[in-house]
Coordinates of C-alpha atoms in Angstrom, one line a residue:
M1 CA -9.8 9.0 -11.6
R2 CA -6.2 9.8 -12.3
T3 CA -4.8 7.3 -9.8
L4 CA -6.9 4.4 -11.2
R5 CA -5.7 5.2 -14.8
L6 CA -2.0 5.2 -13.7
V7 CA -2.5 1.9 -11.8
N8 CA -4.2 0.3 -14.8
A9 CA -1.6 1.6 -17.2
R10 CA 1.1 0.0 -15.0
F11 CA -0.8 -3.3 -15.0
W12 CA -1.5 -3.3 -18.7
L13 CA 2.2 -2.6 -19.3
F14 CA 3.0 -5.6 -17.2
L15 CA 0.7 -7.8 -19.2
N16 CA 2.1 -6.7 -22.5
L17 CA 5.7 -6.8 -21.7
V18 CA 5.8 -10.1 -19.7
G19 CA 3.4 -12.2 -21.7
F20 CA 3.3 -14.7 -18.8
T21 CA 0.9 -17.5 -19.5
G22 CA -0.2 -20.7 -17.8
S23 CA 1.9 -22.8 -20.2
V24 CA 5.2 -21.4 -18.9
F25 CA 5.2 -22.3 -15.2
S26 CA 9.0 -22.4 -14.8
Q27 CA 9.5 -19.0 -16.3
R28 CA 10.4 -16.3 -13.8
V29 CA 8.7 -12.9 -14.2
E30 CA 11.6 -10.5 -13.8
N31 CA 11.5 -7.1 -12.0
L32 CA 8.1 -7.8 -10.3
P33 CA 7.5 -8.7 -6.7
I34 CA 5.4 -11.7 -7.5
A35 CA 7.8 -13.6 -9.7
F36 CA 6.2 -17.0 -9.6
P37 CA 2.6 -18.2 -9.4
P38 CA 1.6 -19.7 -6.1
L39 CA -0.2 -22.6 -7.9
A40 CA 0.5 -24.2 -11.3
P41 CA -1.1 -21.9 -13.9
P42 CA -3.4 -21.0 -15.3
L43 CA -4.8 -19.4 -12.1
Y44 CA -8.6 -19.0 -11.8
V45 CA -10.1 -16.7 -9.1
S46 CA -13.1 -17.3 -6.9
G47 CA -12.7 -14.3 -4.7
T48 CA -11.1 -10.9 -5.5
F49 CA -9.2 -8.4 -3.4
G50 CA -11.4 -6.0 -1.5
E51 CA -14.5 -8.1 -2.2
L52 CA -17.4 -7.2 0.3
R53 CA -17.6 -10.0 2.8
N54 CA -19.3 -10.4 6.2
N55 CA -17.9 -7.6 8.3
H56 CA -14.6 -7.3 6.4
F57 CA -13.1 -6.6 3.1
H58 CA -11.5 -9.7 1.5
A59 CA -7.7 -9.3 2.1
G60 CA -6.4 -11.4 -0.7
V61 CA -7.3 -13.4 -3.8
D62 CA -8.9 -16.9 -3.6
L63 CA -7.3 -19.2 -6.2
R64 CA -9.4 -22.1 -7.3
T65 CA -8.1 -25.7 -7.2
N66 CA -10.9 -27.4 -9.2
E67 CA -12.5 -28.6 -5.9
E68 CA -9.4 -30.7 -5.3
I69 CA -7.2 -30.9 -2.1
G70 CA -3.4 -31.5 -2.4
K71 CA -2.3 -29.2 -5.2
P72 CA 1.4 -28.0 -4.8
V73 CA 1.7 -24.6 -3.4
Y74 CA 4.9 -22.5 -4.3
A75 CA 6.7 -19.5 -2.9
V76 CA 6.1 -16.6 -5.2
N77 CA 9.6 -15.2 -4.7
D78 CA 12.8 -15.6 -2.7
G79 CA 12.5 -15.0 1.0
F80 CA 12.1 -16.7 4.3
V81 CA 9.4 -18.1 6.5
S82 CA 8.5 -15.3 8.9
R83 CA 5.3 -16.7 10.5
V84 CA 3.5 -20.0 10.9
K85 CA -0.1 -20.0 12.1
V86 CA -2.1 -23.2 12.7
S87 CA -5.7 -22.4 13.9
P88 CA -9.0 -24.1 14.1
V89 CA -10.6 -20.8 12.7
G90 CA -9.7 -18.3 10.1
Y91 CA -7.1 -19.4 7.5
G92 CA -6.6 -22.8 9.2
L93 CA -3.1 -23.8 8.2
A94 CA -1.2 -20.7 6.9
V95 CA 2.3 -19.7 6.3
Y96 CA 3.9 -16.2 5.8
L97 CA 7.0 -15.5 3.8
D98 CA 8.9 -12.1 4.0
H99 CA 10.6 -11.0 0.7
P100 CA 13.4 -8.6 0.1
S101 CA 11.1 -6.4 -1.9
G102 CA 9.4 -5.3 1.4
F103 CA 6.3 -7.4 0.9
T104 CA 5.0 -10.5 2.7
S105 CA 3.1 -13.3 0.9
V106 CA 0.5 -15.3 2.8
Y107 CA -0.9 -18.7 1.9
G108 CA -4.0 -19.9 3.7
H109 CA -6.4 -22.8 3.9
L110 CA -3.5 -25.3 3.4
D111 CA -3.9 -29.0 3.8
R112 CA -0.3 -29.6 5.0
Y113 CA 3.2 -28.1 5.0
D114 CA 6.0 -29.5 3.0
G115 CA 9.8 -30.0 3.3
P116 CA 11.8 -28.3 6.0
L117 CA 8.7 -26.2 7.0
R118 CA 6.7 -29.3 7.8
S119 CA 9.4 -30.7 9.9
W120 CA 9.8 -27.5 11.8
V121 CA 6.0 -27.2 12.5
E122 CA 5.8 -30.9 13.8
E123 CA 8.7 -30.2 16.1
A124 CA 7.2 -27.0 17.4
Q125 CA 3.9 -28.6 18.1
K126 CA 5.6 -31.4 20.0
K127 CA 7.6 -28.9 22.1
C128 CA 4.6 -26.8 23.1
G129 CA 2.3 -29.8 23.5
F130 CA -0.5 -28.2 21.4
W131 CA -1.6 -28.4 17.7
E132 CA -2.4 -24.7 17.5
L133 CA 0.6 -22.4 16.7
D134 CA 1.1 -18.7 15.9
T135 CA 4.9 -18.2 15.8
L136 CA 7.2 -15.6 14.4
L137 CA 10.4 -17.0 12.9
P138 CA 13.7 -15.1 12.6
P139 CA 15.3 -14.5 9.2
G140 CA 17.6 -17.3 8.0
L141 CA 15.9 -20.1 9.9
L142 CA 13.8 -21.3 7.1
P143 CA 14.8 -19.7 3.8
V144 CA 12.9 -20.3 0.6
R145 CA 13.5 -19.8 -3.1
G146 CA 11.1 -18.5 -5.6
G147 CA 9.1 -21.4 -7.2
E148 CA 10.0 -23.7 -4.2
R149 CA 7.2 -26.0 -3.1
I150 CA 6.2 -25.1 0.5
A151 CA 2.8 -26.8 1.1
T152 CA -0.3 -28.4 -0.5
S153 CA -3.6 -26.7 -1.0
G154 CA -6.6 -27.6 1.3
N155 CA -10.0 -26.7 2.6
S156 CA -9.1 -26.0 6.1
V157 CA -11.5 -24.2 8.6
G158 CA -12.8 -20.9 7.2
S159 CA -12.8 -22.2 3.6
A160 CA -16.2 -22.6 1.9
G161 CA -14.5 -25.1 -0.6
P162 CA -11.0 -26.2 -1.7
H163 CA -8.9 -23.2 -2.7
V164 CA -5.8 -21.3 -1.7
H165 CA -6.2 -17.9 -0.1
F166 CA -3.2 -15.7 -1.3
E167 CA -2.3 -12.4 0.1
W168 CA 0.3 -9.8 -0.6
R169 CA 1.1 -7.4 2.3
E170 CA 3.4 -4.5 3.0
T171 CA 5.8 -6.0 5.5
L172 CA 6.2 -3.0 7.8
S173 CA 2.6 -1.8 7.9
E174 CA 1.1 -5.3 7.4
H175 CA -1.5 -3.6 5.2
P176 CA -2.8 -6.0 2.5
V177 CA -2.5 -4.8 -1.1
N178 CA -4.1 -6.0 -4.3
P179 CA -1.8 -8.8 -5.6
L180 CA -3.1 -8.3 -9.1
L181 CA -1.3 -5.0 -9.2
Y182 CA 2.0 -6.6 -8.3
G183 CA 2.5 -9.4 -10.9
L184 CA 0.0 -12.0 -10.0
T185 CA -1.5 -13.2 -13.3
V186 CA -4.9 -14.8 -13.5
V187 CA -7.3 -15.8 -16.2
D188 CA -9.7 -12.8 -16.7
E189 CA -11.6 -13.0 -20.0
L190 CA -14.7 -10.9 -19.2
P191 CA -15.2 -7.3 -18.1
P192 CA -17.2 -6.6 -14.8
E193 CA -20.8 -5.8 -15.1
I194 CA -23.3 -3.3 -13.5
R195 CA -26.4 -5.6 -13.1
A196 CA -28.7 -2.9 -11.6
V197 CA -28.7 0.6 -10.4
Y198 CA -30.7 1.6 -7.2
F199 CA -31.7 5.2 -6.2
Q200 CA -32.2 6.4 -2.7
D201 CA -33.8 9.6 -1.6
A202 CA -36.4 10.8 0.8
G203 CA -39.0 8.8 -1.0
G204 CA -37.3 5.5 -0.4
T205 CA -35.2 3.1 -2.5
R206 CA -36.1 2.0 -6.1
K207 CA -34.5 0.0 -8.8
S208 CA -34.1 1.1 -12.4
S209 CA -34.0 -1.2 -15.4
I210 CA -31.1 -1.2 -17.7
V211 CA -31.3 -1.6 -21.5
R212 CA -28.7 -1.9 -24.2
D213 CA -29.1 -0.1 -27.6
S214 CA -27.1 1.8 -30.1
L215 CA -26.4 4.4 -27.4
G216 CA -24.8 1.8 -25.1
R217 CA -26.0 0.5 -21.7
R218 CA -28.4 3.0 -20.2
L219 CA -31.3 3.5 -17.8
Q220 CA -34.5 2.5 -19.5
D221 CA -36.4 5.6 -18.3
T222 CA -35.5 9.0 -16.9
V223 CA -35.4 8.7 -13.1
L224 CA -37.4 11.2 -11.1
F225 CA -35.8 12.0 -7.8
Q226 CA -35.9 14.2 -4.7
S227 CA -32.6 16.0 -4.1
P228 CA -30.3 14.9 -2.5
L229 CA -29.9 11.5 -4.2
G230 CA -27.7 8.5 -3.4
V231 CA -26.9 5.7 -5.8
V232 CA -26.1 2.1 -5.1
L233 CA -24.6 -0.3 -7.7
D234 CA -25.3 -4.0 -8.0
A235 CA -22.0 -4.9 -9.7
E236 CA -19.8 -8.0 -10.0
D237 CA -16.9 -9.4 -11.9
V238 CA -17.5 -12.8 -13.6
M239 CA -14.1 -13.4 -15.1
Q240 CA -14.9 -16.4 -17.2
P241 CA -18.2 -17.7 -18.7
N242 CA -20.1 -19.5 -15.9
G243 CA -17.5 -18.4 -13.4
P244 CA -18.0 -17.3 -9.8
R245 CA -19.4 -13.9 -9.1
N246 CA -16.5 -11.8 -7.7
G247 CA -16.2 -8.3 -6.4
V248 CA -15.1 -5.4 -8.6
Y249 CA -11.9 -3.4 -8.4
A250 CA -13.2 0.1 -8.7
V251 CA -16.4 2.2 -8.7
Q252 CA -16.9 5.6 -10.2
Q253 CA -19.8 8.0 -10.6
G254 CA -19.8 11.1 -12.9
C255 CA -22.5 13.7 -13.5
K256 CA -22.9 16.8 -15.7
P257 CA -23.4 19.1 -13.9
G258 CA -22.6 17.1 -10.9
Y259 CA -20.2 15.7 -8.3
E260 CA -17.7 13.1 -9.3
F261 CA -17.0 10.3 -7.0
G262 CA -15.0 7.1 -7.0
Y263 CA -12.9 4.6 -5.1
S264 CA -10.8 1.5 -5.8
F265 CA -9.5 -1.5 -3.8
D266 CA -5.8 -1.0 -3.8
S267 CA -5.0 -1.6 -0.1
F268 CA -6.5 -1.1 3.3
D269 CA -5.7 -1.4 7.0
F270 CA -6.9 -4.6 8.7
S271 CA -8.2 -2.4 11.6
D272 CA -10.6 -0.8 9.1
G273 CA -11.9 -4.1 7.7
R274 CA -15.4 -3.5 9.2
A275 CA -15.7 -0.4 7.0
V276 CA -17.2 -2.8 4.5
N277 CA -20.4 -2.0 6.4
A278 CA -20.1 1.6 5.2
T279 CA -19.3 0.6 1.6
L280 CA -22.2 -1.7 1.1
D281 CA -25.8 -0.8 1.6
P282 CA -27.1 -2.8 4.6
T283 CA -30.8 -2.3 3.8
L284 CA -30.5 -3.7 0.3
F285 CA -28.3 -6.6 1.6
T286 CA -31.1 -7.5 4.0
Q287 CA -33.7 -7.4 1.3
T288 CA -31.7 -9.1 -1.6
G289 CA -28.8 -11.0 0.0
K290 CA -26.4 -9.1 -2.2
R291 CA -23.6 -6.8 -1.1
M292 CA -23.9 -3.8 -3.3
Y293 CA -21.6 -0.8 -3.7
R294 CA -22.6 2.6 -2.6
A295 CA -21.6 5.4 -5.0
Y296 CA -21.4 7.8 -2.0
R297 CA -19.4 7.8 1.2
Q298 CA -20.3 8.0 4.9
P299 CA -18.9 10.9 7.1
F300 CA -16.4 8.4 8.5
H301 CA -15.4 5.9 5.8
P302 CA -12.0 4.2 5.9
G303 CA -11.2 1.2 3.7
P304 CA -11.3 1.8 -0.1
T305 CA -8.9 4.3 -1.8
F306 CA -11.1 7.3 -2.4
Q307 CA -10.1 9.2 -5.6
P308 CA -10.1 13.0 -6.0
N309 CA -11.8 14.7 -9.0
S310 CA -9.8 14.0 -12.1
V311 CA -9.4 16.3 -15.1
V312 CA -11.6 14.1 -17.2
W313 CA -14.5 14.1 -14.8
S314 CA -14.3 17.6 -13.5
Y315 CA -17.4 19.4 -14.6
S316 CA -17.9 21.4 -11.4
D317 CA -15.9 23.5 -9.0
V318 CA -17.7 21.8 -6.0
P319 CA -14.9 20.2 -3.9
F320 CA -14.8 16.4 -3.9
N321 CA -15.6 15.9 -0.2
T322 CA -18.5 18.4 0.1
L323 CA -21.2 16.0 -1.1
G324 CA -19.5 12.7 -0.8
G325 CA -21.0 11.3 -4.0
R326 CA -24.6 12.5 -3.4
I327 CA -26.3 14.2 -6.3
V328 CA -27.9 17.6 -5.5
A329 CA -30.1 19.6 -8.0
E330 CA -32.8 22.2 -8.1
P331 CA -36.4 21.2 -9.1
G332 CA -36.7 20.8 -12.9
A333 CA -33.0 20.2 -13.4
V334 CA -32.1 17.2 -15.6
V335 CA -28.8 15.6 -14.7
R336 CA -26.9 13.2 -17.1
A337 CA -25.1 10.7 -15.0
V338 CA -22.8 7.7 -15.7
W339 CA -21.6 4.9 -13.5
R340 CA -18.5 2.8 -14.2
V341 CA -16.9 -0.3 -12.6
W342 CA -13.4 -1.7 -13.4
D343 CA -11.5 -4.9 -12.8
A344 CA -7.9 -4.8 -11.9
S345 CA -6.8 -5.4 -15.5
G346 CA -8.5 -2.3 -16.8
K347 CA -11.7 -3.8 -18.3
K348 CA -14.8 -1.8 -17.4
D349 CA -18.5 -1.5 -17.8
S350 CA -20.6 1.6 -17.8
V351 CA -24.3 2.6 -17.5
W352 CA -25.6 6.1 -18.1
G353 CA -29.0 7.8 -17.8
Y354 CA -30.9 10.9 -17.1
L355 CA -32.1 12.0 -13.7
K356 CA -34.8 14.6 -13.2
C357 CA -35.2 16.4 -9.9
V358 CA -38.8 16.9 -8.9
E359 CA -38.2 18.2 -5.4
S360 CA -35.3 19.6 -3.6
K361 CA -34.6 19.5 0.1
P362 CA -31.8 21.5 1.8
F363 CA -28.7 19.3 1.7
S364 CA -26.7 18.9 4.9
A365 CA -23.9 16.4 5.1
A366 CA -24.4 13.7 7.7
L367 CA -22.5 14.4 10.9
G368 CA -19.5 12.4 11.8
P369 CA -19.4 10.2 14.9
L370 CA -18.3 11.8 18.3
K371 CA -16.6 10.6 21.5
D372 CA -19.2 10.1 24.1
S373 CA -19.6 8.5 27.5
L374 CA -22.8 7.1 29.1
Y375 CA -23.5 6.1 32.6
S376 CA -26.1 3.9 34.2
N377 CA -26.1 2.2 37.7
G378 CA -22.4 2.0 37.9
W379 CA -21.9 0.9 34.3
A380 CA -20.2 3.1 31.8
L381 CA -20.2 2.9 28.0
V382 CA -17.6 4.9 26.0
T383 CA -17.7 5.6 22.2
S384 CA -14.9 7.1 20.1
D385 CA -14.9 9.1 16.8
R386 CA -14.3 5.8 15.1
S387 CA -17.1 3.8 16.7
F388 CA -19.6 4.5 13.9
Y389 CA -19.7 5.8 10.3
R390 CA -22.0 8.7 11.1
R391 CA -23.4 10.4 14.2
T392 CA -25.3 7.7 16.1
S393 CA -27.5 7.8 19.2
V394 CA -26.6 5.2 21.8
Q395 CA -28.5 4.2 24.9
L396 CA -27.2 2.3 28.0
S397 CA -29.1 0.8 30.9
G398 CA -27.3 -1.1 33.7
G399 CA -28.1 -3.2 36.7
T400 CA -31.6 -4.4 35.8
A401 CA -33.0 -7.6 37.3
E402 CA -32.7 -9.5 34.1
T403 CA -29.4 -8.2 32.8
A404 CA -26.3 -6.6 34.0
A405 CA -26.2 -4.2 31.1
K406 CA -28.1 -3.3 27.9
A407 CA -26.8 -1.2 25.0
S408 CA -28.8 -0.2 21.9
W409 CA -28.1 1.8 18.8
T410 CA -29.0 1.6 15.0
G411 CA -26.6 0.7 12.3
P412 CA -23.2 -1.1 12.3
A413 CA -20.3 -0.2 14.5
H414 CA -16.8 0.2 13.2
E415 CA -14.6 0.0 16.3
S416 CA -15.6 -1.6 19.5
L417 CA -17.6 0.3 22.2
K418 CA -16.0 0.1 25.6
L419 CA -18.2 -1.2 28.3
Y420 CA -16.9 -0.7 31.9
P421 CA -18.6 -2.8 34.7
P422 CA -18.8 -1.6 38.3
S423 CA -15.7 -2.6 40.2
S424 CA -18.0 -3.9 43.0
E425 CA -19.3 -6.5 40.6
I426 CA -15.9 -7.6 39.3
N427 CA -14.6 -8.1 42.7
T428 CA -17.3 -10.4 43.7
L429 CA -17.2 -12.7 40.6
K430 CA -16.8 -16.5 41.2
S431 CA -14.2 -18.6 39.4
G432 CA -15.2 -19.5 35.9
T433 CA -17.6 -16.5 35.5
F434 CA -17.8 -14.7 32.1
F435 CA -19.7 -11.8 30.7
V436 CA -22.1 -13.2 28.1
W437 CA -23.1 -10.6 25.6
T438 CA -26.2 -11.6 23.5
A439 CA -26.4 -9.5 20.4
A440 CA -29.7 -8.4 18.8
S441 CA -28.9 -10.9 16.1
G442 CA -28.9 -13.7 18.7
K443 CA -25.2 -14.3 18.5
K444 CA -23.5 -14.9 21.9
A445 CA -20.0 -13.9 23.0
W446 CA -18.4 -15.2 26.2
L447 CA -16.1 -12.4 27.3
S448 CA -13.5 -12.9 29.9
P449 CA -14.1 -10.7 33.0
P450 CA -11.8 -7.6 32.9
A451 CA -9.6 -6.3 35.6
V452 CA -11.0 -3.3 37.4
G453 CA -10.7 -0.2 35.2
T454 CA -10.5 -2.1 32.0
P455 CA -13.4 -2.4 29.6
L456 CA -15.3 -5.2 27.9
E457 CA -15.5 -4.6 24.1
I458 CA -18.8 -4.9 22.1
K459 CA -19.5 -4.3 18.5
E460 CA -23.2 -5.1 18.3
P461 CA -26.2 -3.8 20.4
G462 CA -27.5 -6.3 22.8
T463 CA -27.7 -7.4 26.5
G464 CA -25.1 -8.8 28.8
R465 CA -25.1 -10.8 32.0
W466 CA -22.6 -12.5 34.2
Q467 CA -22.7 -16.3 33.9
Q468 CA -20.6 -19.0 35.5
D469 CA -19.5 -21.8 33.2
L470 CA -19.7 -25.1 35.1
I471 CA -20.4 -27.4 32.1
P472 CA -17.4 -29.4 30.7
P473 CA -16.8 -29.8 27.0
H474 CA -18.8 -32.5 25.3
F475 CA -17.8 -35.2 22.9
K476 CA -19.3 -38.2 21.1
K477 CA -17.5 -41.3 22.2
P478 CA -15.8 -42.7 19.1
Q479 CA -16.2 -46.4 18.1
W480 CA -12.6 -47.0 17.5
T481 CA -11.4 -50.5 16.9
A482 CA -9.4 -52.5 19.5
T483 CA -6.5 -52.9 17.0
L484 CA -4.8 -49.7 15.9
P485 CA -1.4 -49.5 14.1
G486 CA 1.2 -46.8 14.6
G487 CA 0.5 -43.7 12.4
K488 CA -3.3 -44.3 12.5
L489 CA -5.4 -41.2 12.1
L490 CA -8.4 -41.3 14.4
R491 CA -11.4 -38.9 14.4
F492 CA -14.1 -37.9 16.8
T493 CA -16.5 -34.9 17.3
G494 CA -17.1 -32.6 20.1
G495 CA -16.9 -29.1 21.5
D496 CA -18.0 -26.7 24.1
A497 CA -21.4 -25.0 24.3
E498 CA -20.5 -22.2 26.6
S499 CA -17.2 -20.4 27.1
G500 CA -15.4 -22.2 24.3
M501 CA -12.4 -24.6 24.0
A502 CA -9.0 -23.6 25.4
H503 CA -6.9 -26.7 25.0
Y504 CA -7.2 -30.3 23.6
G505 CA -4.6 -33.1 23.5
A506 CA -4.0 -36.8 24.0
Y507 CA -1.5 -38.9 25.9
L508 CA -0.3 -42.5 25.9
E509 CA 0.0 -44.5 29.1
D510 CA 3.6 -43.4 29.5
G511 CA 2.8 -39.7 29.2
T512 CA 3.9 -39.4 25.5
F513 CA 2.1 -36.5 23.9
V514 CA -0.1 -37.3 20.9
L515 CA -1.1 -34.5 18.5
V516 CA -4.8 -33.6 18.4
A517 CA -6.0 -31.3 15.6
Y518 CA -9.3 -29.4 15.6
D519 CA -11.5 -28.1 12.8
A520 CA -14.1 -25.7 14.1
K521 CA -16.0 -25.8 10.8
Y522 CA -17.0 -29.4 11.4
K523 CA -16.4 -29.5 15.2
S524 CA -14.1 -32.4 14.3
Y525 CA -11.0 -33.6 16.1
S526 CA -8.2 -35.8 14.6
V527 CA -5.7 -37.8 16.7
Q528 CA -2.5 -38.9 15.0
L529 CA -0.9 -41.9 16.7
P530 CA 2.9 -41.9 16.6
S531 CA 4.3 -43.7 13.6
N532 CA 7.0 -45.2 15.8
L533 CA 4.5 -46.6 18.3
S534 CA 5.8 -49.8 19.9
P535 CA 4.0 -53.0 19.4
G536 CA 1.6 -54.4 22.1
K537 CA -1.1 -52.9 24.4
H538 CA -1.6 -49.2 24.8
T539 CA -4.1 -46.8 26.5
L540 CA -4.9 -43.4 24.9
E541 CA -6.3 -40.6 27.0
V542 CA -7.9 -37.7 25.2
V543 CA -8.4 -34.5 27.2
L544 CA -10.6 -31.5 26.4
R545 CA -10.5 -28.3 28.5
D546 CA -12.7 -25.2 28.1
R547 CA -11.8 -21.6 29.0
A548 CA -13.4 -21.9 32.5
G549 CA -11.0 -24.9 33.3
N550 CA -13.7 -27.6 33.0
V551 CA -12.2 -30.8 31.7
A552 CA -13.7 -33.8 29.8
R553 CA -11.7 -36.9 29.1
F554 CA -12.1 -40.4 27.7
F555 CA -9.8 -43.4 27.4
H556 CA -9.4 -46.0 24.7
A557 CA -7.4 -49.3 25.1
F558 CA -6.0 -50.8 21.9
Y559 CA -3.4 -53.2 20.6
N560 CA -0.7 -52.2 18.0
P561 CA 0.2 -55.2 15.7
L562 CA 2.7 -53.1 13.6
S563 CA 0.4 -53.2 10.6
S564 CA 0.2 -50.4 8.0
P565 CA -1.6 -47.2 9.1
G566 CA -4.9 -46.0 7.8
K567 CA -7.9 -43.8 8.8
T568 CA -10.8 -44.3 11.1

């Protein structure tokens, strides 16, 4: 794996020359894009780049904050604020900085912004009358210096616990790249580990035990297999004793005689994030709850950086892509195989063993996906050569008594399938009608009705029907006190059970806009009363509107005595 060795050599050179440690926070790391740490070091990782997540590769590095909120977050180099995103989902509060090096740093799950950035966000929210923002900023409007404090860490929205999600992207392509290869220094004391090896052939899937002796870590027994054979690795990177179980940086398989295969997580395209479903083994995930690494590839398999045969591993003239990592042998042949995993600092683990072929079936590489169009009762379903990871059979039925359309297939989809409704149905829809797609998993998606000739997009098999949303959002009437000072932070819970929330806000009796923030994780709203609220009697109106235009509102009368603010 020549590319992997070069990358690791560069990273080891960085570690040896820079000598950057957690005790030297103010020291600038010269000649590297990431010149300052985003948090006060030492930095501990709870999620690695490329880690296998639900329907996506992890696009950054999660930095632990000791379960605390409010840690200072710093710019990793000189640059300017290029984007601000405030959302009730995803990264929650996030900020993007463009740097002269041609990269963009991203900081997510923040608790609040600091300094000029905070003032700009508050003014922007006030102008648009909405808490949510997704705004691009021009160069020079909000410049930052490397090491400057820009925010505090939080636990906003998609976060499973307090931490900072840090990304390093190529600015022009917007592709995320592994920040550990560009100067981000973290505490990594232990090598990754292969915990188990699974073998898949025509006879099913089975697990082999691993032993350690004077010969190293190896399979306990010779594995009998039917050719062709696929291998899946249960591997993880626990960087410190009792640390979280993170994903590995690179995977490699070598055989003699055999067919070398490997990939690493250097960068990927966001549009290919769902290719995690090709990299992990879905059957083993269902059985064990673990996302394991296939040591073979699918016919269509974007995402990781696949490596060509290297000089070290080249025992065969069979081209790299011919078998895609599957092991093929004749009956009676004994194959010596080795599997290795790396972390981004170059530490590795390996397991080797003997495989004996007891039966051989003709090997034919799985066919790649094709473009296709299906029609049923005026409905059309179109697939592309990027819809699936291998040739997949799809069925469509439209216009039944129970459903408007039904689509079925086996296995995960990569890109959306295009579902075109009959124009006659679109033209007769009533206001507030959506196309409700109920996936086989039970998950529902309320899709806005398309214009004639434009498709609905689906990624899971299921059934769909037209449904009008006539139900307004719901809320639990809060028990706020009758005396509230200016600056008071008020909370209540609510949401929308059908089409989903579109807007939320609050207003005083004179029409003054009052900011309302929303956290989808807890279905919680917070209302920030103005700090300069005049003394005396006031009435606060809170308004919730869903995507169908249904509105719910409530009023609260209170008195401001000009006392100090607090929380309710």
